[in-house]
């Protein structure tokens, strides 16, 4: 089994993602090669909660410019994890 900390990189704490916490939905940045069952297992083992649903979004990297040079940012993969009723994750402790 994979180490859960290599699958889940960090929680995404924005205004939009925090609105979902009232519905039991938490957003994490995850490893780009991890499938949904591995993400589900990592969240369950890391936070000791029950996961009912996992949605995954791949955001392509944007082209940026610094001076005269252009470069491409790396792609980002987000997972929106829905927890079972009554379960919740305290994101403040993760710090």
mmCIF file of C-alpha atoms in Angstrom:
data_model
loop_
_atom_site.group_PDB
_atom_site.id
_atom_site.type_symbol
_atom_site.label_atom_id
_atom_site.label_comp_id
_atom_site.label_asym_id
_atom_site.label_seq_id
_atom_site.Cartn_x
_atom_site.Cartn_y
_atom_site.Cartn_z
ATOM 1 C CA UNK A 1 0.000 0.000 0.000
ATOM 2 C CA UNK A 2 1.068 3.576 -0.631
ATOM 3 C CA UNK A 3 1.899 5.966 2.167
ATOM 4 C CA UNK A 4 -1.128 8.285 2.563
ATOM 5 C CA UNK A 5 1.125 11.331 2.850
ATOM 6 C CA UNK A 6 2.544 10.750 -0.636
ATOM 7 C CA UNK A 7 -0.953 10.459 -2.135
ATOM 8 C CA UNK A 8 -2.451 13.503 -0.381
ATOM 9 C CA UNK A 9 -0.146 16.487 -0.716
ATOM 10 C CA UNK A 10 -2.086 19.233 1.075
ATOM 11 C CA UNK A 11 -5.602 20.449 1.793
ATOM 12 C CA UNK A 12 -6.873 23.267 -0.412
ATOM 13 C CA UNK A 13 -8.231 25.970 1.875
ATOM 14 C CA UNK A 14 -10.037 28.625 -0.156
ATOM 15 C CA UNK A 15 -13.376 30.322 0.319
ATOM 16 C CA UNK A 16 -15.010 28.114 -2.286
ATOM 17 C CA UNK A 17 -13.610 24.856 -0.909
ATOM 18 C CA UNK A 18 -14.512 25.792 2.672
ATOM 19 C CA UNK A 19 -18.175 26.256 1.682
ATOM 20 C CA UNK A 20 -18.261 22.532 0.912
ATOM 21 C CA UNK A 21 -17.206 21.551 4.427
ATOM 22 C CA UNK A 22 -20.716 22.251 5.705
ATOM 23 C CA UNK A 23 -21.894 19.510 3.329
ATOM 24 C CA UNK A 24 -19.077 17.146 4.316
ATOM 25 C CA UNK A 25 -16.950 17.814 1.202
ATOM 26 C CA UNK A 26 -13.217 18.444 1.594
ATOM 27 C CA UNK A 27 -10.750 19.380 -1.157
ATOM 28 C CA UNK A 28 -7.171 18.098 -1.325
ATOM 29 C CA UNK A 29 -4.294 18.378 -3.761
ATOM 30 C CA UNK A 30 -3.342 14.809 -4.658
ATOM 31 C CA UNK A 31 -0.672 12.950 -6.581
ATOM 32 C CA UNK A 32 -1.378 13.005 -10.321
ATOM 33 C CA UNK A 33 -0.941 9.251 -10.746
ATOM 34 C CA UNK A 34 -3.244 8.148 -7.907
ATOM 35 C CA UNK A 35 -6.619 6.637 -8.850
ATOM 36 C CA UNK A 36 -9.814 7.217 -6.878
ATOM 37 C CA UNK A 37 -9.653 4.027 -4.736
ATOM 38 C CA UNK A 38 -6.133 4.906 -3.568
ATOM 39 C CA UNK A 39 -7.239 8.462 -2.698
ATOM 40 C CA UNK A 40 -10.229 7.072 -0.777
ATOM 41 C CA UNK A 41 -8.010 4.685 1.192
ATOM 42 C CA UNK A 42 -5.446 7.408 1.951
ATOM 43 C CA UNK A 43 -8.067 9.817 3.347
ATOM 44 C CA UNK A 44 -9.673 7.077 5.439
ATOM 45 C CA UNK A 45 -6.338 5.980 6.920
ATOM 46 C CA UNK A 46 -4.903 9.465 7.447
ATOM 47 C CA UNK A 47 -7.942 11.132 9.047
ATOM 48 C CA UNK A 48 -9.846 8.070 10.403
ATOM 49 C CA UNK A 49 -13.113 8.937 8.628
ATOM 50 C CA UNK A 50 -15.474 7.116 6.249
ATOM 51 C CA UNK A 51 -15.424 8.306 2.630
ATOM 52 C CA UNK A 52 -18.578 7.896 0.533
ATOM 53 C CA UNK A 53 -17.519 9.583 -2.719
ATOM 54 C CA UNK A 54 -14.380 10.853 -4.483
ATOM 55 C CA UNK A 55 -14.421 13.303 -7.405
ATOM 56 C CA UNK A 56 -11.176 14.132 -9.195
ATOM 57 C CA UNK A 57 -10.329 17.216 -11.266
ATOM 58 C CA UNK A 58 -7.144 17.684 -13.313
ATOM 59 C CA UNK A 59 -6.211 21.313 -13.883
ATOM 60 C CA UNK A 60 -3.685 21.838 -16.707
ATOM 61 C CA UNK A 61 -0.662 24.018 -16.038
ATOM 62 C CA UNK A 62 -0.833 27.603 -17.241
ATOM 63 C CA UNK A 63 1.726 29.345 -19.388
ATOM 64 C CA UNK A 64 3.509 32.116 -17.486
ATOM 65 C CA UNK A 65 6.046 34.737 -18.392
ATOM 66 C CA UNK A 66 9.015 35.971 -16.388
ATOM 67 C CA UNK A 67 10.870 38.714 -18.210
ATOM 68 C CA UNK A 68 11.326 37.607 -21.802
ATOM 69 C CA UNK A 69 11.061 33.909 -21.031
ATOM 70 C CA UNK A 70 7.929 31.784 -21.053
ATOM 71 C CA UNK A 71 7.460 28.692 -18.937
ATOM 72 C CA UNK A 72 4.616 26.341 -18.122
ATOM 73 C CA UNK A 73 3.456 25.692 -14.583
ATOM 74 C CA UNK A 74 3.001 22.036 -13.645
ATOM 75 C CA UNK A 75 -0.497 20.555 -13.785
ATOM 76 C CA UNK A 76 -2.508 20.216 -10.562
ATOM 77 C CA UNK A 77 -4.871 17.448 -9.524
ATOM 78 C CA UNK A 78 -7.594 18.051 -6.952
ATOM 79 C CA UNK A 79 -9.788 15.531 -5.190
ATOM 80 C CA UNK A 80 -13.115 16.514 -3.666
ATOM 81 C CA UNK A 81 -13.846 13.925 -0.983
ATOM 82 C CA UNK A 82 -17.348 13.492 0.458
ATOM 83 C CA UNK A 83 -17.464 12.049 3.957
ATOM 84 C CA UNK A 84 -20.157 9.951 5.606
ATOM 85 C CA UNK A 85 -22.734 11.755 7.732
ATOM 86 C CA UNK A 86 -21.330 12.678 11.134
ATOM 87 C CA UNK A 87 -17.657 12.529 10.093
ATOM 88 C CA UNK A 88 -15.540 15.643 9.737
ATOM 89 C CA UNK A 89 -11.906 16.679 9.385
ATOM 90 C CA UNK A 90 -10.373 19.482 11.447
ATOM 91 C CA UNK A 91 -8.214 21.320 8.894
ATOM 92 C CA UNK A 92 -6.811 23.705 11.519
ATOM 93 C CA UNK A 93 -4.837 20.886 13.169
ATOM 94 C CA UNK A 94 -3.073 20.058 9.902
ATOM 95 C CA UNK A 95 -1.281 23.443 9.870
#
